[in-house]
mmCIF file of C-alpha atoms and ligand atoms in Angstrom:
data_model
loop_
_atom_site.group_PDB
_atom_site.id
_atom_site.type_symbol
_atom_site.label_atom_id
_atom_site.label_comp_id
_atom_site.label_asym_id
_atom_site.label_seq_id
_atom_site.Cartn_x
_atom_site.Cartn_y
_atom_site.Cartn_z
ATOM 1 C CA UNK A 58 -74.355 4.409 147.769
ATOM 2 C CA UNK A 59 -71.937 5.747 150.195
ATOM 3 C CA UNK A 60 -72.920 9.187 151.137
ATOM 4 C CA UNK A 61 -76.714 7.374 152.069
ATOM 5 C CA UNK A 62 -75.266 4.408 153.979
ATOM 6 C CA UNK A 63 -73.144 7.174 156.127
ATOM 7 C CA UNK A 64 -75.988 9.265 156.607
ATOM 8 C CA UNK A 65 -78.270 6.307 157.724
ATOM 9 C CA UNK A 66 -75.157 5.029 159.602
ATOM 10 C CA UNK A 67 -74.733 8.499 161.428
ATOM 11 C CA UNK A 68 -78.257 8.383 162.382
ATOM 12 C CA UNK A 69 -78.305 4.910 163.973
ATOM 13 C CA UNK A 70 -74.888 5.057 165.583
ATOM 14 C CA UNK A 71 -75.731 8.799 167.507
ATOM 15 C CA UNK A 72 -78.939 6.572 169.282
ATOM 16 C CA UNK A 73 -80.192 9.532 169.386
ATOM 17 C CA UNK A 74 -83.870 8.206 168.169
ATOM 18 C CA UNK A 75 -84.880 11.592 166.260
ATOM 19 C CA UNK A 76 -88.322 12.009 165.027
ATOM 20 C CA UNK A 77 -86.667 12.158 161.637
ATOM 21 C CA UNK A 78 -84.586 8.989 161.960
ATOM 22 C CA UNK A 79 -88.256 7.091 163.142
ATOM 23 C CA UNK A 80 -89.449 8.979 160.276
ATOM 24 C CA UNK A 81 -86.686 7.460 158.100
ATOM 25 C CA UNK A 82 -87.563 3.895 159.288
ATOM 26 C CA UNK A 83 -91.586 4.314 158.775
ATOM 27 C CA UNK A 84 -90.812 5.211 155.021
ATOM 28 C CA UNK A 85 -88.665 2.247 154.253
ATOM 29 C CA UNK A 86 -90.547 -0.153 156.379
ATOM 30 C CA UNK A 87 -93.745 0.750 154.398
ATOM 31 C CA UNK A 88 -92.351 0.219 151.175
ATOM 32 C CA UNK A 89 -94.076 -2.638 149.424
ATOM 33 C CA UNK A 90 -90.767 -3.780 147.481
ATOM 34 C CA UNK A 91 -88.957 -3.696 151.457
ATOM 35 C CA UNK A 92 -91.967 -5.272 152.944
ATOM 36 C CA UNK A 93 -92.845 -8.380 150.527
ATOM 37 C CA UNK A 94 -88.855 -8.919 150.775
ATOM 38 C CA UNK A 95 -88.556 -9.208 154.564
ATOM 39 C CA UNK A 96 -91.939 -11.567 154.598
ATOM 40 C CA UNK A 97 -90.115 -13.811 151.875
ATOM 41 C CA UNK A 98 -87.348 -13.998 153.648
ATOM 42 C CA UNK A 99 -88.595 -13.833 157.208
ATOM 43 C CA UNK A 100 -86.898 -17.149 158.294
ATOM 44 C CA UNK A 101 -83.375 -16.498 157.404
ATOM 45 C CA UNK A 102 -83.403 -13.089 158.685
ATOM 46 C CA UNK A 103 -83.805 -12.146 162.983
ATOM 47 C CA UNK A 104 -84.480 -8.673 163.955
ATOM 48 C CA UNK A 105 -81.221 -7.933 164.338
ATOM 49 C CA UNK A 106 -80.192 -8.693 160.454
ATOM 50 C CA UNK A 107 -82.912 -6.292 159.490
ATOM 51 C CA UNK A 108 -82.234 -3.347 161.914
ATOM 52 C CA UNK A 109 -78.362 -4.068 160.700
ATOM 53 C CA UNK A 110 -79.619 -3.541 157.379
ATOM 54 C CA UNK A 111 -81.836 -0.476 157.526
ATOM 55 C CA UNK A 112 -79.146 1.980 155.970
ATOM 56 C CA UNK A 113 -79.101 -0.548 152.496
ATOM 57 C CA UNK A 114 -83.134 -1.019 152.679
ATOM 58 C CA UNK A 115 -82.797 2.948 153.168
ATOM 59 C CA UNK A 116 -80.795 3.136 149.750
ATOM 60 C CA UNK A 117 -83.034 0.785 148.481
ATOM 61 C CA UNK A 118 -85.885 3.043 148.762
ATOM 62 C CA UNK A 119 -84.097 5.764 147.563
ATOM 63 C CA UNK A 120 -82.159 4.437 144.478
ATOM 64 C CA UNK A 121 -85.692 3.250 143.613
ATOM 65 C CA UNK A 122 -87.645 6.290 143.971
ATOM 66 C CA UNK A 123 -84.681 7.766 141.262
ATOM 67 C CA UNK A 124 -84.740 5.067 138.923
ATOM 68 C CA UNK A 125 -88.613 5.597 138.457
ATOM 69 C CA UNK A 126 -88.332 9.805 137.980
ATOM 70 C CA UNK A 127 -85.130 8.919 136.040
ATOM 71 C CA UNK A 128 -83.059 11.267 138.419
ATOM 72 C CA UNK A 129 -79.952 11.648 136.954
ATOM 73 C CA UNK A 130 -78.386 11.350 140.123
ATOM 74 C CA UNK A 131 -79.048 7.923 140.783
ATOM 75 C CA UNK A 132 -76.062 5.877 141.847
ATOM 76 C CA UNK A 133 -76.281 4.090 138.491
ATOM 77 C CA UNK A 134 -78.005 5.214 135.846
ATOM 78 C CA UNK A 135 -79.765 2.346 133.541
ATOM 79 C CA UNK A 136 -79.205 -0.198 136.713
ATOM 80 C CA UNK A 137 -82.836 -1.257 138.726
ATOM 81 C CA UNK A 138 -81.979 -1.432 142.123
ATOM 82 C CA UNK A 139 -83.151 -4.806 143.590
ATOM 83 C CA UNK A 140 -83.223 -5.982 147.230
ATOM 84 C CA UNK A 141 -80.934 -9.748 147.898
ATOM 85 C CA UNK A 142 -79.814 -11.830 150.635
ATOM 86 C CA UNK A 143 -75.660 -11.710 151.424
ATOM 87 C CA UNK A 144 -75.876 -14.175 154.361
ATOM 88 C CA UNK A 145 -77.433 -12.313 156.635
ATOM 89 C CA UNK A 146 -77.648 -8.953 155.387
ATOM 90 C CA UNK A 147 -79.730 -7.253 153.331
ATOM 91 C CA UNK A 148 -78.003 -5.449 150.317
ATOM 92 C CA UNK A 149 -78.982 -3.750 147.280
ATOM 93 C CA UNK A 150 -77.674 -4.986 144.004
ATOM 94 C CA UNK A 151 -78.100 -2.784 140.621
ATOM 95 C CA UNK A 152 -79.546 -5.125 137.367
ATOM 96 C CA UNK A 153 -79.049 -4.019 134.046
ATOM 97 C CA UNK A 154 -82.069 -2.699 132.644
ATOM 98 C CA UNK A 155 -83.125 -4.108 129.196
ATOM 99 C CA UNK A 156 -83.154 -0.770 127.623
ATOM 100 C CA UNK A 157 -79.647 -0.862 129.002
ATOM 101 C CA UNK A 158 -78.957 -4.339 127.854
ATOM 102 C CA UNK A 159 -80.142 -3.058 124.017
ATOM 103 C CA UNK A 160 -78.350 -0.180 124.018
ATOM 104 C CA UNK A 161 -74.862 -2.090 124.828
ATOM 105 C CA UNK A 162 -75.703 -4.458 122.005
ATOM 106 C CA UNK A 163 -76.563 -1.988 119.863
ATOM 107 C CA UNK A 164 -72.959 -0.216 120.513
ATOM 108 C CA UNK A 165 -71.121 -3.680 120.271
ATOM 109 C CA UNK A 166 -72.557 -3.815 117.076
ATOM 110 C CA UNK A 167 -71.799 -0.640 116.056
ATOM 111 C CA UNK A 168 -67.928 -0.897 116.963
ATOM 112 C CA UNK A 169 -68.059 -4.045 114.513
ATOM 113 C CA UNK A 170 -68.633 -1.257 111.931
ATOM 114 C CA UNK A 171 -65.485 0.328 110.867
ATOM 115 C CA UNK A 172 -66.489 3.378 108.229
ATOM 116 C CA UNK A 173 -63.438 5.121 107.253
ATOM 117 C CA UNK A 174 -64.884 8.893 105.694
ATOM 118 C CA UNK A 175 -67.836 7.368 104.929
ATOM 119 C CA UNK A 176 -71.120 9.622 105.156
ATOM 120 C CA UNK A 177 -72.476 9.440 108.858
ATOM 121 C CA UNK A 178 -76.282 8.434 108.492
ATOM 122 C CA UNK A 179 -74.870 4.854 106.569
ATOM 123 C CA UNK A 180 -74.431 3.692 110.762
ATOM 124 C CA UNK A 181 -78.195 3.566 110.226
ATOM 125 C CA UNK A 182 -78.178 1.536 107.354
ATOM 126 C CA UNK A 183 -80.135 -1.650 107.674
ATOM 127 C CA UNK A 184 -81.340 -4.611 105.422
ATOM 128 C CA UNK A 185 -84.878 -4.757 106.863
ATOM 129 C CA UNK A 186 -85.145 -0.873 105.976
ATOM 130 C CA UNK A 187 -83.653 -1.482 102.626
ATOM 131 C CA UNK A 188 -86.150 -4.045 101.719
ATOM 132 C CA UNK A 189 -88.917 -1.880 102.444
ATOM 133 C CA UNK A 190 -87.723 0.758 100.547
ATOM 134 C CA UNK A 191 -86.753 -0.987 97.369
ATOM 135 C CA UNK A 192 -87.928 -4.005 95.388
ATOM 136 C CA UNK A 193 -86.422 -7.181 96.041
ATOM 137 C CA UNK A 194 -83.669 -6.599 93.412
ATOM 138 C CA UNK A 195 -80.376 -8.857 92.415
ATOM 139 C CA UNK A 196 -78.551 -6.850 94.599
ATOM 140 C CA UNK A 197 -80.323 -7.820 98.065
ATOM 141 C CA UNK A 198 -80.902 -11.241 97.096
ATOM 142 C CA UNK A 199 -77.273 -11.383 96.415
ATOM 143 C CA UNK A 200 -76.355 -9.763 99.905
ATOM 144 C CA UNK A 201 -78.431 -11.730 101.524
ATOM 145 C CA UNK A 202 -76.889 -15.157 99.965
ATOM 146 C CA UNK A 203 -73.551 -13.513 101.069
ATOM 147 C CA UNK A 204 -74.165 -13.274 104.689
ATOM 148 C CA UNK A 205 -76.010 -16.684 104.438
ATOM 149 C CA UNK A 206 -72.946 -18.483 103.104
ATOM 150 C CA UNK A 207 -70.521 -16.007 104.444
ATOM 151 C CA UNK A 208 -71.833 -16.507 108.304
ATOM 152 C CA UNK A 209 -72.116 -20.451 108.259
ATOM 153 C CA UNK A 210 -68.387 -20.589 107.125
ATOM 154 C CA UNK A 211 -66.281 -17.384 108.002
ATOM 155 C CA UNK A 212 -63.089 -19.207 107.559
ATOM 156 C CA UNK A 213 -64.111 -20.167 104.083
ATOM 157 C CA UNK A 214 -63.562 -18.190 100.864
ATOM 158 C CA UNK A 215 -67.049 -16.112 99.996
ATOM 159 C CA UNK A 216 -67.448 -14.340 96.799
ATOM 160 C CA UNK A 217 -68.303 -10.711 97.856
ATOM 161 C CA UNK A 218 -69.926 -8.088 95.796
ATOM 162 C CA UNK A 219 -69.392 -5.114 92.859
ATOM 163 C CA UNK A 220 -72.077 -3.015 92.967
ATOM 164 C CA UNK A 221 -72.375 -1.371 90.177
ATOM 165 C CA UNK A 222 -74.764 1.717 89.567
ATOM 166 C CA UNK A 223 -75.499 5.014 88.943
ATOM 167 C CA UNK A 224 -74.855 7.793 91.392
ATOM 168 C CA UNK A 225 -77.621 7.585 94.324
ATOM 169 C CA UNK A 226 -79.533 3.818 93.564
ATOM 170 C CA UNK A 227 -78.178 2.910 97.092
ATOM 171 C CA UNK A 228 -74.917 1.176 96.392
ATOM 172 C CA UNK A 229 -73.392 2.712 99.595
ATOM 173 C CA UNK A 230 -76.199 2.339 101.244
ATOM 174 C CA UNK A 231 -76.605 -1.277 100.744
ATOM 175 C CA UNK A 232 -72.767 -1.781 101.574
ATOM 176 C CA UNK A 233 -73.620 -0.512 105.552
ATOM 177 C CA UNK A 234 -76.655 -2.161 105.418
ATOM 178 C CA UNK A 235 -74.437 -5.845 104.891
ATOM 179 C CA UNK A 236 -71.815 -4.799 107.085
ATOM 180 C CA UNK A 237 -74.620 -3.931 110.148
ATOM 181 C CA UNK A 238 -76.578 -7.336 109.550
ATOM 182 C CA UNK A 239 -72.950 -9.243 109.472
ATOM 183 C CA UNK A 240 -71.852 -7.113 112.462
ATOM 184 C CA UNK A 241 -75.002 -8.447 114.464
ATOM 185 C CA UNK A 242 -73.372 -11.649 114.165
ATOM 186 C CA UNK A 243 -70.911 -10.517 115.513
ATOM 187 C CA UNK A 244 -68.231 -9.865 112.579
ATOM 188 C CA UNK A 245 -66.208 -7.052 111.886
ATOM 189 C CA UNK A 246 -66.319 -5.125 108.778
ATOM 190 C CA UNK A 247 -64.235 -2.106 107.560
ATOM 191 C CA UNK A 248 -66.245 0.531 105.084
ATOM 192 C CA UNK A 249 -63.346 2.497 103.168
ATOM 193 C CA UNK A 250 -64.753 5.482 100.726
ATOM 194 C CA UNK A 251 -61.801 4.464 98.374
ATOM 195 C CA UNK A 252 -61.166 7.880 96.812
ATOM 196 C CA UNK A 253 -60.580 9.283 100.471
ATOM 197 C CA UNK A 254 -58.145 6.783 101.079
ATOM 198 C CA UNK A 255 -56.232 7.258 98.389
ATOM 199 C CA UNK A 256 -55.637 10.632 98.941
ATOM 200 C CA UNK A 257 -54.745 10.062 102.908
ATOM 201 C CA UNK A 258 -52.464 7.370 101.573
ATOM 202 C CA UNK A 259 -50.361 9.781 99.339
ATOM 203 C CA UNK A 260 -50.403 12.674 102.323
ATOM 204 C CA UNK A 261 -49.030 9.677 104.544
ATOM 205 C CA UNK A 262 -46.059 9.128 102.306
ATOM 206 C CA UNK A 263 -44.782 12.410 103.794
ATOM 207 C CA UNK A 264 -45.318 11.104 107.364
ATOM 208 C CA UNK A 265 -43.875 7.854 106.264
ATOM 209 C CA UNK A 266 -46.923 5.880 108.354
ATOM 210 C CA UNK A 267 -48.464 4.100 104.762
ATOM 211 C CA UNK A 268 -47.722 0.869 106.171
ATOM 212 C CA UNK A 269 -49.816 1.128 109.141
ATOM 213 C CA UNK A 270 -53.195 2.611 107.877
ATOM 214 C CA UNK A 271 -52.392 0.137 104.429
ATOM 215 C CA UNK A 272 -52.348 -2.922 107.078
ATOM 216 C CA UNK A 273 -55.551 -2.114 109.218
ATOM 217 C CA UNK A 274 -57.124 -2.117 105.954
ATOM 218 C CA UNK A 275 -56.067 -4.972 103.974
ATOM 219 C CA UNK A 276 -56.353 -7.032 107.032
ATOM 220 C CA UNK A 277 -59.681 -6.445 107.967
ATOM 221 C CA UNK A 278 -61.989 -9.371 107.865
ATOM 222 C CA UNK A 279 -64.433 -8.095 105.086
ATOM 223 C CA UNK A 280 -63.566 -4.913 103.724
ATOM 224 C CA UNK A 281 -65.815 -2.734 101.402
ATOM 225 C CA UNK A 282 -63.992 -0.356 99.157
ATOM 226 C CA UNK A 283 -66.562 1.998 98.223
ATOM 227 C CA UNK A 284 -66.814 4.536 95.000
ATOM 228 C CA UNK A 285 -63.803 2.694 93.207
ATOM 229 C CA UNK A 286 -63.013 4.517 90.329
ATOM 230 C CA UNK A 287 -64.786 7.743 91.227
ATOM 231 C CA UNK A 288 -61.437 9.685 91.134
ATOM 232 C CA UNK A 289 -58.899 9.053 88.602
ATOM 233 C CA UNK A 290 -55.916 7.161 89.963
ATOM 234 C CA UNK A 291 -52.295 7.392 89.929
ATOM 235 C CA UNK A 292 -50.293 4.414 89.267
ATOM 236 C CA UNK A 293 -48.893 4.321 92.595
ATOM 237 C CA UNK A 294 -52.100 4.397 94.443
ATOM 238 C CA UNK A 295 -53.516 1.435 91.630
ATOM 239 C CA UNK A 296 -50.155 -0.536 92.026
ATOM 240 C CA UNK A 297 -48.811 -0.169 95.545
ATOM 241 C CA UNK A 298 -52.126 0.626 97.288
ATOM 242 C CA UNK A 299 -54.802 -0.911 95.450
ATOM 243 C CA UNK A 300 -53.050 -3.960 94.109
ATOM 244 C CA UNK A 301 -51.222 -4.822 97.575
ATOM 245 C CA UNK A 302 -54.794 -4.569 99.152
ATOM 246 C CA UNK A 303 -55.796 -7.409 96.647
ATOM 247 C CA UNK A 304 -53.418 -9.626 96.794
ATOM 248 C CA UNK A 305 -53.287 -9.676 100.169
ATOM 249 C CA UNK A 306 -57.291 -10.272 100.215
ATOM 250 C CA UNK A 307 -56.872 -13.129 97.550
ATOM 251 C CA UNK A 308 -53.976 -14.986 99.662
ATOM 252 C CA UNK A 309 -55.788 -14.796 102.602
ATOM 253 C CA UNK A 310 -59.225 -16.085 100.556
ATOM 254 C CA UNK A 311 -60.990 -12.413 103.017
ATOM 255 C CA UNK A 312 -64.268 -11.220 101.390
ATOM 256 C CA UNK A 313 -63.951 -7.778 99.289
ATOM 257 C CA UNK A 314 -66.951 -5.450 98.677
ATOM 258 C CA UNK A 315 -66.795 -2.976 95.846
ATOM 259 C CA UNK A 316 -69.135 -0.231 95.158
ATOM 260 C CA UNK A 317 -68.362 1.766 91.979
ATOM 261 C CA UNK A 318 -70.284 3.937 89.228
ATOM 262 C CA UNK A 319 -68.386 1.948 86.445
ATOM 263 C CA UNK A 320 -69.123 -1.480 84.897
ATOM 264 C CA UNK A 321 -66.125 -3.879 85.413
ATOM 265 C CA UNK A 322 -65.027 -3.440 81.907
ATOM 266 C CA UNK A 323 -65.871 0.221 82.261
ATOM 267 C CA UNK A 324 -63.512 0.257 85.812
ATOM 268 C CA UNK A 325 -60.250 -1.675 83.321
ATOM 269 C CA UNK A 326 -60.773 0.037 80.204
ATOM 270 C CA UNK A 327 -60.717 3.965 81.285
ATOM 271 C CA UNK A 328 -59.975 3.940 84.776
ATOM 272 C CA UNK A 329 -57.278 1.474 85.757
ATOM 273 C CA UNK A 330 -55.675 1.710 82.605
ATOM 274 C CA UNK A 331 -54.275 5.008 82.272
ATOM 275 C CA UNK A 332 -51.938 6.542 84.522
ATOM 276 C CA UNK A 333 -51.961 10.178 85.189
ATOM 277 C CA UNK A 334 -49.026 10.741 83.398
ATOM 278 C CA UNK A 335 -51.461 9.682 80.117
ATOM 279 C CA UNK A 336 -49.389 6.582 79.952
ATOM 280 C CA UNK A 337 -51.322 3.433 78.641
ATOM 281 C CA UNK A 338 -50.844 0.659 81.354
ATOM 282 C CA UNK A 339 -53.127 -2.067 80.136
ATOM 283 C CA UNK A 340 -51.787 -4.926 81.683
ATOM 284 C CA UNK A 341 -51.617 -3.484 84.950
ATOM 285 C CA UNK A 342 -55.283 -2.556 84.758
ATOM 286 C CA UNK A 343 -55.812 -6.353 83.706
ATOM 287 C CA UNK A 344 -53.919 -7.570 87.028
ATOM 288 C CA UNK A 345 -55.588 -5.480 89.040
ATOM 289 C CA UNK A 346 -59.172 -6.348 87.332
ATOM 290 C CA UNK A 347 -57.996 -9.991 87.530
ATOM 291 C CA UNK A 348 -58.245 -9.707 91.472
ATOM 292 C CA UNK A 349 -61.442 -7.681 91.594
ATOM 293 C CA UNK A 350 -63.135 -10.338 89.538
ATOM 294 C CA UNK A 351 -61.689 -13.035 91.421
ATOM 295 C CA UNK A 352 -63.008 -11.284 94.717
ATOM 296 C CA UNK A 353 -66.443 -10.627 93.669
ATOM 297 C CA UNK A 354 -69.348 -10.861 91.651
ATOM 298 C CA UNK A 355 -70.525 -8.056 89.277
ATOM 299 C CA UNK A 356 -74.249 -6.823 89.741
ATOM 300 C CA UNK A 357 -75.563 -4.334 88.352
ATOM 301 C CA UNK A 358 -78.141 -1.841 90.754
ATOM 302 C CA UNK A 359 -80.945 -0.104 89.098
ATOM 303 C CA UNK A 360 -82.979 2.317 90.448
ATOM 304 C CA UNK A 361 -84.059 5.704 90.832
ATOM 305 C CA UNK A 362 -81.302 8.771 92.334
ATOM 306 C CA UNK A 363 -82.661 8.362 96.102
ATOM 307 C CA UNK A 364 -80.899 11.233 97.372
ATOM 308 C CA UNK A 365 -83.214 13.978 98.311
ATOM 309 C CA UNK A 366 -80.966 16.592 96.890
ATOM 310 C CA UNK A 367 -80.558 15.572 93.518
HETATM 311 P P1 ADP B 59 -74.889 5.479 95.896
HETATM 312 O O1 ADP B 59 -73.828 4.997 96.801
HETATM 313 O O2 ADP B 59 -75.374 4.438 94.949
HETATM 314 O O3 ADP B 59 -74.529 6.740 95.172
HETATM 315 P P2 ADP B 59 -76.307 5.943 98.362
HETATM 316 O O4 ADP B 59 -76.165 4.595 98.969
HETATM 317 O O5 ADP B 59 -75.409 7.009 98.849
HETATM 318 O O6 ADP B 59 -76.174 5.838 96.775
HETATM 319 O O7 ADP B 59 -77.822 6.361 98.513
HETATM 320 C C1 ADP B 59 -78.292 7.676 98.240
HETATM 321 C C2 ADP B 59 -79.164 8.178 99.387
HETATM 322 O O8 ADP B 59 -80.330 7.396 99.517
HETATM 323 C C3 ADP B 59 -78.484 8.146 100.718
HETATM 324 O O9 ADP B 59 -78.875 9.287 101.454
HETATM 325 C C4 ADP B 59 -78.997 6.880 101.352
HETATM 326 O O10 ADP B 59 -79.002 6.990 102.757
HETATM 327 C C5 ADP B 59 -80.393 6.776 100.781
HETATM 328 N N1 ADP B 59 -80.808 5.379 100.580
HETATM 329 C C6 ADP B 59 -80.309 4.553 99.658
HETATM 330 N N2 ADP B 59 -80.934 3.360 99.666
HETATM 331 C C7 ADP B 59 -81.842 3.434 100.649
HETATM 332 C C8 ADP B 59 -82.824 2.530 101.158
HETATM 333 N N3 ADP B 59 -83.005 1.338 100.644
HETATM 334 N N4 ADP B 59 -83.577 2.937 102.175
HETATM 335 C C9 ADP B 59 -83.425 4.157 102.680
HETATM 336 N N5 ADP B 59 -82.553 5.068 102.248
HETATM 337 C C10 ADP B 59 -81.759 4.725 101.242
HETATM 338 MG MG1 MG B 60 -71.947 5.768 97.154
#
């Protein structure tokens, strides 16, 4: 914007009328944008406003000659240049484009997504591509009740989901897809590939930071644990890690997704129960089970494996 105001500027202040400053003047005069603007505005503007404003019709004409070839060196890229009144001077002002506009929503809406190691293309997870995909099945009508119930009360406790399935029906994949359509919404969800977790949680010990990564998670407003159960567990990471994370979702009444291969009973009887030392801990696993049940609803996902290398 600068650099062509100074040049215009330069020109007009040496006097020196040049064939190319007359030149200069021609081009933006005979623009039709420049032209229909002056005629509109005819009244509030004397001769003297317009030749004061030659360098910004100048940039005008310029900036809008760029935006069309998509110049990369436009002043600002995704902005239209438009022509406005600022008493009485003509300036340029740059207006979001609506390609621009989208793409900022989209990114707002993708920030809303926290996935913590979860696989990259579930970003492009959505419900209106799941439906296509797959038959109406428990498992979207269920989602779909959830964000129903879920978005006309946020503040209110909301029975989330345990998707239960075999390995590659979609679980995961219907887990982004929620967490995108509650995201457009505008709420913030946090997608945590559980067995990941677990193991940063027991490196972080060392660097003595558990509490903060522990916190971001168990105070997000819907979380989604996925593949719970897909690695066996140690007691500490069932106890102090998994069962702080419930509680702290049950006081606090915040929605909790789970994705897991395992049944419910399945998830209690040879997953939470045993500790790696081979120690029988049933009513731990109970407690724990206890909280998953009260947080969500079991359901089971059938389907074919969808992923292509299987
Ligand atoms: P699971 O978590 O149950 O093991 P995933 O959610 O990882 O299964 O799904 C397996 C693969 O199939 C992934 O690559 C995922 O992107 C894809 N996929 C799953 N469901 C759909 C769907 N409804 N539409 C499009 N792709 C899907
Ligand atoms: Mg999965």
């Amino acid at each position: 914007m600068e650099d062509v105001g100074k040049e215009m500027s330069k020109i007009l202040r040496s006097k020196d009328m040049t064939a190319k400053y007359e030149a200069l003047i021609q081009e933006v005069l005979a623009d039709k944008d420049v032209r229909f603007f002056i005629d509109e505005n005819r009244q509030k503007l004397t001769n003297d406003d317009i030749i004061k404003s030659y360098a910004k019709l100048y940039e005008f004409v310029q900036e809008k000659k760029k935006f069309r070839l998509k110049d990369p060196t436009m002043i600002a890229p995704g902005y239209e240049p438009k022509l406005m009144l600022n008493f009485h001077f003509i300036d340029v002002t740059y207006v979001p484009t609506e390609a621009l506009l989208a793409k900022k929503e989209a990114d707002e809406i993708r920030e809303r997504v926290k996935a913590m190691d979860m696989p990259k293309d579930i970003r492009e997870a959505t419900l209106e591509k799941f439906e296509i995909t797959s038959e109406r099945s428990e498992a979207l009508s269920q989602a779909l009740d959830f964000i129903d119930s879920y978005s006309h009360d946020p503040k209110g406790f909301h029975k989330a989901l345990y998707l239960q399935g075999s390995f590659g029906v979609g679980k995961t994949y219907l887990l982004g897809a929620i967490a995108h359509r509650l995201a457009k919404d505008g709420f913030v969800s946090t997608l945590v590939h559980f067995p990941t977790f677990a193991v940063e949680m027991k490196q972080s010990i060392k660097q003595d930071n558990v509490g903060e990564k522990l916190d971001a998670v168990k105070r997000s407003p819907i979380l989604m644990l996925d593949d719970i159960g897909a690695d066996s567990l140690s007691s500490w990471i069932r106890d102090d890690i998994l069962g702080v994370i419930l509680q702290y979702r049950m006081q606090e009444q915040l929605p909790t997704f789970f994705s897991s291969n395992f049944s419910m009973k399945q998830l209690e009887e040879e997953h939470l129960t045993v500790s790696q030392r081979g120690e029988e801990e049933p009513l731990k696993a109970k407690r724990i089970m206890e909280r998953i049940r009260y947080l969500s609803k079991e359901i089971n996902m059938i389907g074919k494996n969808r992923r292509k290398n299987a």
